[in-house]
Short mmCIF file of C-alpha atoms and ligand atoms in Angstrom, two decimals:
data_model
loop_
_atom_site.label_atom_id
_atom_site.label_comp_id
_atom_site.label_asym_id
_atom_site.label_seq_id
_atom_site.Cartn_x
_atom_site.Cartn_y
_atom_site.Cartn_z
CA UNK A 1 -13.20 2.99 2.08
CA UNK A 2 -15.66 2.28 -1.12
CA UNK A 3 -14.00 1.35 -4.40
CA UNK A 4 -15.45 2.51 -7.60
CA UNK A 5 -17.82 -0.40 -7.89
CA UNK A 6 -19.27 0.18 -4.54
CA UNK A 7 -17.29 -2.70 -2.66
CA UNK A 8 -16.60 -1.53 0.71
CA UNK A 9 -12.99 -2.27 1.39
CA UNK A 10 -12.89 -3.61 4.91
CA UNK A 11 -10.20 -6.51 4.83
CA UNK A 12 -6.39 -5.96 4.26
CA UNK A 13 -4.18 -9.49 3.73
CA UNK A 14 -0.84 -8.63 4.87
CA UNK A 15 2.29 -9.74 3.88
CA UNK A 16 5.03 -9.78 6.55
CA UNK A 17 7.75 -11.81 4.51
CA UNK A 18 8.34 -13.48 1.14
CA UNK A 19 10.71 -16.35 2.94
CA UNK A 20 9.37 -19.76 3.90
CA UNK A 21 10.39 -23.05 5.30
CA UNK A 22 8.65 -24.93 2.76
CA UNK A 23 9.11 -25.07 -1.19
CA UNK A 24 5.42 -26.01 -2.15
CA UNK A 25 5.43 -27.08 -5.62
CA UNK A 26 2.40 -24.96 -6.66
CA UNK A 27 3.87 -21.84 -5.03
CA UNK A 28 7.63 -21.66 -5.62
CA UNK A 29 10.31 -23.05 -7.43
CA UNK A 30 12.86 -25.09 -5.38
CA UNK A 31 15.52 -22.36 -6.05
CA UNK A 32 13.72 -19.40 -5.17
CA UNK A 33 15.62 -16.28 -4.31
CA UNK A 34 14.23 -14.33 -1.29
CA UNK A 35 13.93 -10.41 -1.23
CA UNK A 36 17.33 -8.58 0.38
CA UNK A 37 16.19 -7.73 3.95
CA UNK A 38 16.62 -4.10 3.23
CA UNK A 39 13.44 -4.12 0.87
CA UNK A 40 11.47 -5.84 3.44
CA UNK A 41 9.30 -3.35 5.74
CA UNK A 42 10.36 -3.61 9.47
CA UNK A 43 8.31 -4.93 11.96
CA UNK A 44 7.75 -1.07 13.07
CA UNK A 45 6.93 -0.44 9.54
CA UNK A 46 4.69 -3.09 9.03
CA UNK A 47 2.53 -1.80 12.19
CA UNK A 48 2.63 1.57 10.87
CA UNK A 49 0.86 0.58 8.19
CA UNK A 50 -1.78 -1.70 9.55
CA UNK A 51 -2.50 1.14 12.15
CA UNK A 52 -3.16 3.62 9.06
CA UNK A 53 -5.30 0.63 7.25
CA UNK A 54 -7.41 0.36 10.41
CA UNK A 55 -7.88 3.97 11.08
CA UNK A 56 -8.86 3.95 6.90
CA UNK A 57 -11.44 1.27 7.82
CA UNK A 58 -10.31 -2.07 7.53
CA UNK A 59 -11.88 -4.48 9.94
CA UNK A 60 -10.03 -7.77 9.18
CA UNK A 61 -6.48 -7.77 8.93
CA UNK A 62 -4.88 -11.22 7.68
CA UNK A 63 -1.23 -11.76 7.78
CA UNK A 64 0.24 -14.03 5.59
CA UNK A 65 3.76 -14.64 3.50
CA UNK A 66 5.79 -16.51 2.70
CA UNK A 67 5.02 -18.10 6.02
CA UNK A 68 4.51 -15.54 8.53
CA UNK A 69 5.65 -17.34 11.75
CA UNK A 70 9.26 -17.68 10.38
CA UNK A 71 9.24 -13.99 10.35
CA UNK A 72 11.37 -13.16 13.51
CA UNK A 73 9.70 -10.77 16.03
CA UNK A 74 6.35 -11.78 14.31
CA UNK A 75 4.55 -12.47 17.84
CA UNK A 76 5.44 -9.43 18.97
CA UNK A 77 3.82 -7.72 16.31
CA UNK A 78 0.75 -9.65 16.50
CA UNK A 79 0.69 -9.24 20.39
CA UNK A 80 0.73 -5.47 19.70
CA UNK A 81 -2.25 -5.67 16.89
CA UNK A 82 -3.94 -7.32 19.60
CA UNK A 83 -4.92 -4.26 21.10
CA UNK A 84 -7.31 -3.18 17.88
CA UNK A 85 -9.27 -6.74 18.87
CA UNK A 86 -9.95 -5.59 22.58
CA UNK A 87 -10.52 -2.46 21.60
CA UNK A 88 -13.46 -3.69 18.75
CA UNK A 89 -11.52 -1.36 16.22
CA UNK A 90 -10.52 -4.72 14.53
CA UNK A 91 -13.24 -7.58 13.86
CA UNK A 92 -10.63 -10.34 13.36
CA UNK A 93 -6.98 -10.67 13.64
CA UNK A 94 -5.88 -13.69 11.63
CA UNK A 95 -3.58 -15.54 9.64
CA UNK A 96 -2.84 -17.85 6.98
CA UNK A 97 -0.07 -20.33 8.11
CA UNK A 98 1.68 -24.13 6.88
CA UNK A 99 1.37 -24.59 10.72
CA UNK A 100 5.11 -25.84 11.01
CA UNK A 101 5.91 -23.44 13.72
CA UNK A 102 1.95 -23.25 15.56
CA UNK A 103 3.43 -25.55 18.36
CA UNK A 104 5.62 -22.77 19.99
CA UNK A 105 3.25 -20.10 18.63
CA UNK A 106 -0.17 -21.16 19.11
CA UNK A 107 -0.14 -19.80 22.61
CA UNK A 108 0.70 -16.22 21.99
CA UNK A 109 -1.53 -15.91 19.09
CA UNK A 110 -4.45 -17.06 21.40
CA UNK A 111 -3.24 -14.71 24.09
CA UNK A 112 -2.92 -11.67 21.10
CA UNK A 113 -6.89 -12.39 20.33
CA UNK A 114 -6.37 -14.67 17.26
CA UNK A 115 -9.49 -16.99 17.17
CA UNK A 116 -9.37 -18.63 13.81
CA UNK A 117 -6.37 -19.23 11.29
CA UNK A 118 -6.07 -20.80 8.23
CA UNK A 119 -3.86 -23.91 7.93
CA UNK A 120 -2.59 -24.89 4.62
CA UNK A 121 -2.42 -28.56 4.26
CA UNK A 122 -2.30 -30.36 1.00
CA UNK A 123 -1.89 -33.99 1.97
CA UNK A 124 -2.04 -36.12 5.35
CA UNK A 125 0.50 -38.91 3.81
CA UNK A 126 3.47 -38.11 5.08
CA UNK A 127 5.68 -38.86 2.00
CA UNK A 128 3.18 -37.05 -0.20
CA UNK A 129 3.12 -33.92 1.88
CA UNK A 130 7.06 -34.11 2.10
CA UNK A 131 6.93 -33.88 -1.89
CA UNK A 132 4.17 -31.28 -2.10
CA UNK A 133 6.46 -29.39 0.21
CA UNK A 134 9.75 -30.45 -0.93
CA UNK A 135 10.89 -31.42 2.50
CA UNK A 136 8.32 -30.57 4.62
CA UNK A 137 7.45 -32.71 7.94
CA UNK A 138 3.88 -33.32 8.19
CA UNK A 139 4.27 -34.62 11.81
CA UNK A 140 5.40 -30.77 12.97
CA UNK A 141 2.18 -29.55 11.15
CA UNK A 142 -0.03 -31.97 13.08
CA UNK A 143 1.52 -30.94 16.33
CA UNK A 144 0.99 -27.71 15.11
CA UNK A 145 -2.69 -27.78 14.60
CA UNK A 146 -2.87 -29.82 17.46
CA UNK A 147 -1.85 -27.04 19.63
CA UNK A 148 -3.65 -24.26 17.84
CA UNK A 149 -6.86 -26.09 18.61
CA UNK A 150 -5.75 -26.81 22.36
CA UNK A 151 -5.32 -23.05 22.35
CA UNK A 152 -9.27 -22.55 21.65
CA UNK A 153 -8.17 -21.20 18.12
CA UNK A 154 -10.59 -22.45 15.49
CA UNK A 155 -8.81 -23.75 12.36
CA UNK A 156 -9.55 -23.92 8.52
CA UNK A 157 -7.78 -26.00 6.43
CA UNK A 158 -6.99 -25.04 3.08
CA UNK A 159 -5.97 -28.00 0.71
CA UNK A 160 -4.76 -26.79 -3.11
CA UNK A 161 -6.54 -29.42 -5.38
CA UNK A 162 -3.67 -31.03 -7.54
CA UNK A 163 -4.83 -33.43 -9.96
CA UNK A 164 -2.30 -36.00 -10.21
CA UNK A 165 -1.00 -35.14 -6.81
CA UNK A 166 -4.02 -34.95 -4.40
CA UNK A 167 -7.23 -35.32 -5.96
CA UNK A 168 -7.29 -38.78 -4.65
CA UNK A 169 -7.19 -37.44 -0.96
CA UNK A 170 -9.99 -35.16 -1.08
CA UNK A 171 -12.52 -37.71 0.55
CA UNK A 172 -9.83 -38.59 3.64
CA UNK A 173 -9.18 -34.88 3.88
CA UNK A 174 -13.25 -34.08 4.39
CA UNK A 175 -13.51 -36.99 7.00
CA UNK A 176 -10.21 -35.96 8.91
CA UNK A 177 -11.42 -32.33 9.10
CA UNK A 178 -14.60 -33.59 10.47
CA UNK A 179 -12.97 -35.80 13.01
CA UNK A 180 -11.32 -32.79 14.29
CA UNK A 181 -13.58 -30.09 14.04
CA UNK A 182 -11.78 -28.67 11.44
CA UNK A 183 -13.64 -26.44 8.21
CA UNK A 184 -12.24 -27.08 5.00
CA UNK A 185 -11.60 -25.00 1.60
CA UNK A 186 -10.47 -26.61 -1.55
CA UNK A 187 -8.48 -24.21 -3.55
CA UNK A 188 -8.04 -24.04 -7.18
CA UNK A 189 -4.33 -23.45 -7.98
CA UNK A 190 -3.92 -19.85 -9.48
CA UNK A 191 -1.22 -18.89 -12.47
CA UNK A 192 0.92 -16.97 -10.28
CA UNK A 193 4.47 -17.02 -10.72
CA UNK A 194 7.13 -19.32 -12.90
CA UNK A 195 7.56 -22.68 -10.54
CA UNK A 196 9.37 -24.49 -12.92
CA UNK A 197 6.34 -26.46 -14.32
CA UNK A 198 3.52 -26.79 -16.66
CA UNK A 199 0.24 -25.92 -14.62
CA UNK A 200 -2.20 -27.42 -17.26
CA UNK A 201 -1.07 -30.73 -15.58
CA UNK A 202 -1.87 -29.74 -11.86
CA UNK A 203 -5.07 -27.74 -12.38
CA UNK A 204 -8.15 -29.65 -11.25
CA UNK A 205 -11.46 -27.50 -11.60
CA UNK A 206 -13.57 -27.71 -8.81
CA UNK A 207 -16.43 -28.16 -10.34
CA UNK A 208 -15.42 -31.65 -10.80
CA UNK A 209 -14.13 -32.26 -7.37
CA UNK A 210 -17.75 -31.28 -6.46
CA UNK A 211 -19.33 -34.07 -8.65
CA UNK A 212 -16.73 -36.62 -7.23
CA UNK A 213 -17.31 -35.48 -3.60
CA UNK A 214 -20.87 -35.67 -4.04
CA UNK A 215 -21.30 -39.07 -5.23
CA UNK A 216 -19.62 -39.86 -1.65
CA UNK A 217 -20.89 -36.98 0.98
CA UNK A 218 -24.23 -35.07 1.15
CA UNK A 219 -23.52 -31.42 0.50
CA UNK A 220 -25.85 -29.05 2.02
CA UNK A 221 -26.55 -25.25 1.37
CA UNK A 222 -25.47 -22.89 3.92
CA UNK A 223 -25.55 -18.72 4.06
CA UNK A 224 -22.30 -18.93 5.78
CA UNK A 225 -19.69 -16.63 4.39
CA UNK A 226 -16.66 -15.28 6.00
CA UNK A 227 -16.05 -12.14 3.80
CA UNK A 228 -13.82 -14.31 1.74
CA UNK A 229 -14.21 -15.65 -1.77
CA UNK A 230 -15.49 -19.34 -1.01
CA UNK A 231 -19.07 -20.20 -1.00
CA UNK A 232 -19.35 -22.85 2.01
CA UNK A 233 -21.63 -26.11 1.72
CA UNK A 234 -22.20 -28.28 4.98
CA UNK A 235 -21.05 -32.04 4.94
CA UNK A 236 -24.05 -33.41 6.67
CA UNK A 237 -22.22 -36.56 7.39
CA UNK A 238 -19.47 -34.94 9.22
CA UNK A 239 -21.24 -31.59 10.34
CA UNK A 240 -18.16 -29.86 8.73
CA UNK A 241 -18.25 -26.64 6.49
CA UNK A 242 -17.00 -27.09 3.06
CA UNK A 243 -15.57 -24.15 1.13
CA UNK A 244 -14.63 -23.76 -2.36
CA UNK A 245 -12.73 -21.19 -4.06
CA UNK A 246 -12.83 -21.17 -7.90
CA UNK A 247 -11.00 -18.44 -9.30
CA UNK A 248 -10.94 -20.11 -12.54
CA UNK A 249 -14.16 -22.18 -12.85
CA UNK A 250 -16.03 -18.98 -11.57
CA UNK A 251 -15.18 -15.86 -10.95
CA UNK A 252 -16.11 -14.06 -7.12
CA UNK A 253 -15.15 -10.47 -7.49
CA UNK A 254 -18.18 -9.28 -7.42
CA UNK A 255 -18.31 -9.31 -3.52
CA UNK A 256 -14.66 -8.51 -3.32
CA UNK A 257 -13.81 -6.80 0.07
CA UNK A 258 -9.98 -6.78 0.29
CA UNK A 259 -6.77 -5.63 -0.71
CA UNK A 260 -3.18 -6.80 -0.15
CA UNK A 261 0.06 -5.15 0.55
CA UNK A 262 3.29 -6.98 0.24
CA UNK A 263 6.04 -7.46 2.52
CA UNK A 264 7.72 -4.73 0.58
CA UNK A 265 5.15 -2.32 0.99
CA UNK A 266 3.46 -2.36 -2.30
CA UNK A 267 -0.59 -2.09 -2.42
CA UNK A 268 -2.43 -4.06 -4.72
CA UNK A 269 -5.82 -3.86 -5.12
CA UNK A 270 -6.49 -6.87 -7.03
CA UNK A 271 -4.73 -10.26 -6.49
CA UNK A 272 -5.09 -11.17 -10.36
CA UNK A 273 -3.86 -7.84 -11.85
CA UNK A 274 -0.32 -5.79 -12.11
CA UNK A 275 -1.54 -2.47 -10.74
CA UNK A 276 -0.05 -1.83 -7.77
CA UNK A 277 1.11 1.39 -5.74
CA UNK A 278 4.26 1.74 -3.60
CA UNK A 279 3.69 2.40 0.05
CA UNK A 280 7.02 2.12 1.29
CA UNK A 281 8.41 5.23 0.16
CA UNK A 282 5.91 7.23 2.18
CA UNK A 283 6.28 4.85 5.10
CA UNK A 284 9.93 6.09 5.44
CA UNK A 285 9.67 9.26 4.19
CA UNK A 286 9.20 10.42 8.00
CA UNK A 287 7.38 10.02 10.92
CA UNK A 288 3.99 11.16 9.75
CA UNK A 289 1.40 8.76 8.64
CA UNK A 290 -0.54 11.27 6.56
CA UNK A 291 1.23 10.83 3.68
CA UNK A 292 0.69 7.42 3.86
CA UNK A 293 -2.85 7.79 4.38
CA UNK A 294 -3.01 10.30 1.28
CA UNK A 295 -1.40 7.33 -1.22
CA UNK A 296 -4.09 4.49 0.21
CA UNK A 297 -7.75 6.04 -0.85
CA UNK A 298 -6.32 6.77 -4.29
CA UNK A 299 -5.21 3.52 -4.80
CA UNK A 300 -8.51 1.96 -3.56
CA UNK A 301 -9.86 4.16 -6.26
CA UNK A 302 -7.93 2.42 -9.08
CA UNK A 303 -9.30 -1.30 -7.56
CA UNK A 304 -10.42 -2.72 -10.99
CA UNK A 305 -13.76 -4.60 -11.35
CA UNK A 306 -12.11 -8.31 -11.70
CA UNK A 307 -9.35 -10.56 -12.43
CA UNK A 308 -9.00 -12.36 -15.64
CA UNK A 309 -7.33 -15.93 -14.83
CA UNK A 310 -7.11 -18.88 -17.22
CA UNK A 311 -5.21 -21.90 -17.50
CA UNK A 312 -5.68 -24.10 -20.26
CA UNK A 313 -3.25 -25.76 -22.86
CA UNK A 314 -3.00 -22.30 -24.68
CA UNK A 315 -1.89 -20.41 -21.46
CA UNK A 316 0.24 -22.85 -19.52
CA UNK A 317 2.63 -19.69 -18.67
CA UNK A 318 1.75 -17.74 -15.60
CA UNK A 319 -0.59 -15.12 -16.19
CA UNK A 320 1.48 -12.89 -13.46
CA UNK A 321 4.85 -13.21 -13.14
CA UNK A 322 5.19 -12.57 -9.04
CA UNK A 323 4.68 -15.59 -7.12
CA UNK A 324 2.09 -16.09 -4.33
CA UNK A 325 4.57 -15.93 -1.75
CA UNK A 326 5.69 -12.22 -2.74
CA UNK A 327 1.68 -11.04 -2.96
CA UNK A 328 1.13 -13.02 0.03
CA UNK A 329 -1.80 -15.74 -0.49
N1 LIG B 401 3.21 -19.91 4.19
C1 LIG B 401 1.62 -19.86 4.26
C2 LIG B 401 0.50 -20.71 3.96
O1 LIG B 401 1.26 -21.95 3.37
O2 LIG B 401 -0.47 -21.19 4.48
C3 LIG B 401 0.58 -18.87 3.91
C4 LIG B 401 1.12 -18.05 2.32
S1 LIG B 401 0.60 -19.05 1.13
C5 LIG B 401 1.04 -18.29 -0.26
C6 LIG B 401 -0.83 -18.93 1.19
C7 LIG B 401 -2.16 -20.03 0.17
O3 LIG B 401 -1.82 -19.71 -1.04
C8 LIG B 401 -1.74 -21.32 0.74
O4 LIG B 401 -2.80 -21.70 0.89
C9 LIG B 401 -0.95 -21.89 -0.41
O5 LIG B 401 -1.51 -22.98 -0.81
C10 LIG B 401 -1.62 -20.82 -1.42
N2 LIG B 401 -1.10 -20.92 -2.74
C11 LIG B 401 0.09 -20.61 -3.06
N3 LIG B 401 0.17 -20.89 -4.40
C12 LIG B 401 -0.99 -20.79 -4.93
C13 LIG B 401 -1.20 -20.61 -5.94
N4 LIG B 401 -0.57 -20.46 -7.45
N5 LIG B 401 -2.85 -20.66 -6.55
C14 LIG B 401 -3.52 -21.14 -5.35
N6 LIG B 401 -2.88 -20.91 -4.03
C15 LIG B 401 -1.65 -21.04 -3.69
FE1 LIG B 402 5.26 -21.46 1.74
FE2 LIG B 402 2.95 -21.22 1.89
FE3 LIG B 402 4.48 -20.88 -0.66
FE4 LIG B 402 3.89 -23.58 0.82
S1 LIG B 402 2.23 -22.49 0.05
S2 LIG B 402 5.54 -22.74 -0.16
S3 LIG B 402 3.94 -23.03 2.81
S4 LIG B 402 4.28 -19.71 1.45
#
């Protein structure tokens, strides 16, 4: 699948649920209404969708959400998708998780062929973690990341940089990731969905963070890329990789190789634009995957050149009404 700007689309992020056991302040409001179950794709539909995308050339599949590991039966689905790793059709099957369900899931994930995962972790302080996630238990995430590491799964920690919330913890996180052999990616918050607060206060531009990091650590350029938007640096003192994702201060759209499908089967060619194609009707129209496949390439043909997020005093409202847990982070 090649889009109108010559970009080869090889990466699908598939949201398997909008539900989550946490309520991170930048992601959700505390009184979220979740989708009715009937709107969600069933596990069978999710599998058919993944099958179709893989036939059309997807080489990397990331499951996300909401929290993918709270979806009932998800480990069975991941187990079945694992056949594409063994056959070589998929280069990578992975997920983005908050880590709370990893203690009981890590071994099954490793067994399915999952080699790397992203674990979102914004603080190493239990009280602060509880505040950011509105009630989360840091000890579960620590146990989960230990279980994943013990199962041989490499971890990349995703830390959302929030000015007055965890801006002072970045050095500690760099050291912790270095000690545990995890890569670390710092992410600017994006204006997705109403969270019941003003995002201007939370926004911490990563160029400012980078200057602060450089006053304490030595950053070395690397050519390392994971096919994602992060640019990676190596921290000489820890040997760890540091990725910076800067949707706001520096667009990364030119190298975008990905599309997203929500847990209701809506294909978004771009995270930052409203344009979307509903694949669910095609999935539910019958047993054949032909109607589904026929809808995918035209959607890729509509992939825009880039997004246009802005957060400043004049743009305090969300640029897009949908939350990250709906689109899939
Ligand atoms: N629940 C899983 C997790 O937290 O890793 C997967 C879904 S979550 C929506 C995926 C990622 O999106 C997380 O790393 C989270 O920090 C990030 N995220 C959520 N809302 C965001 C926002 N408004 N801007 C930037 N990142 C956001
Ligand atoms: Fe849940 Fe992930 Fe959103 Fe946090 S960022 S509320 S863990 S979906």
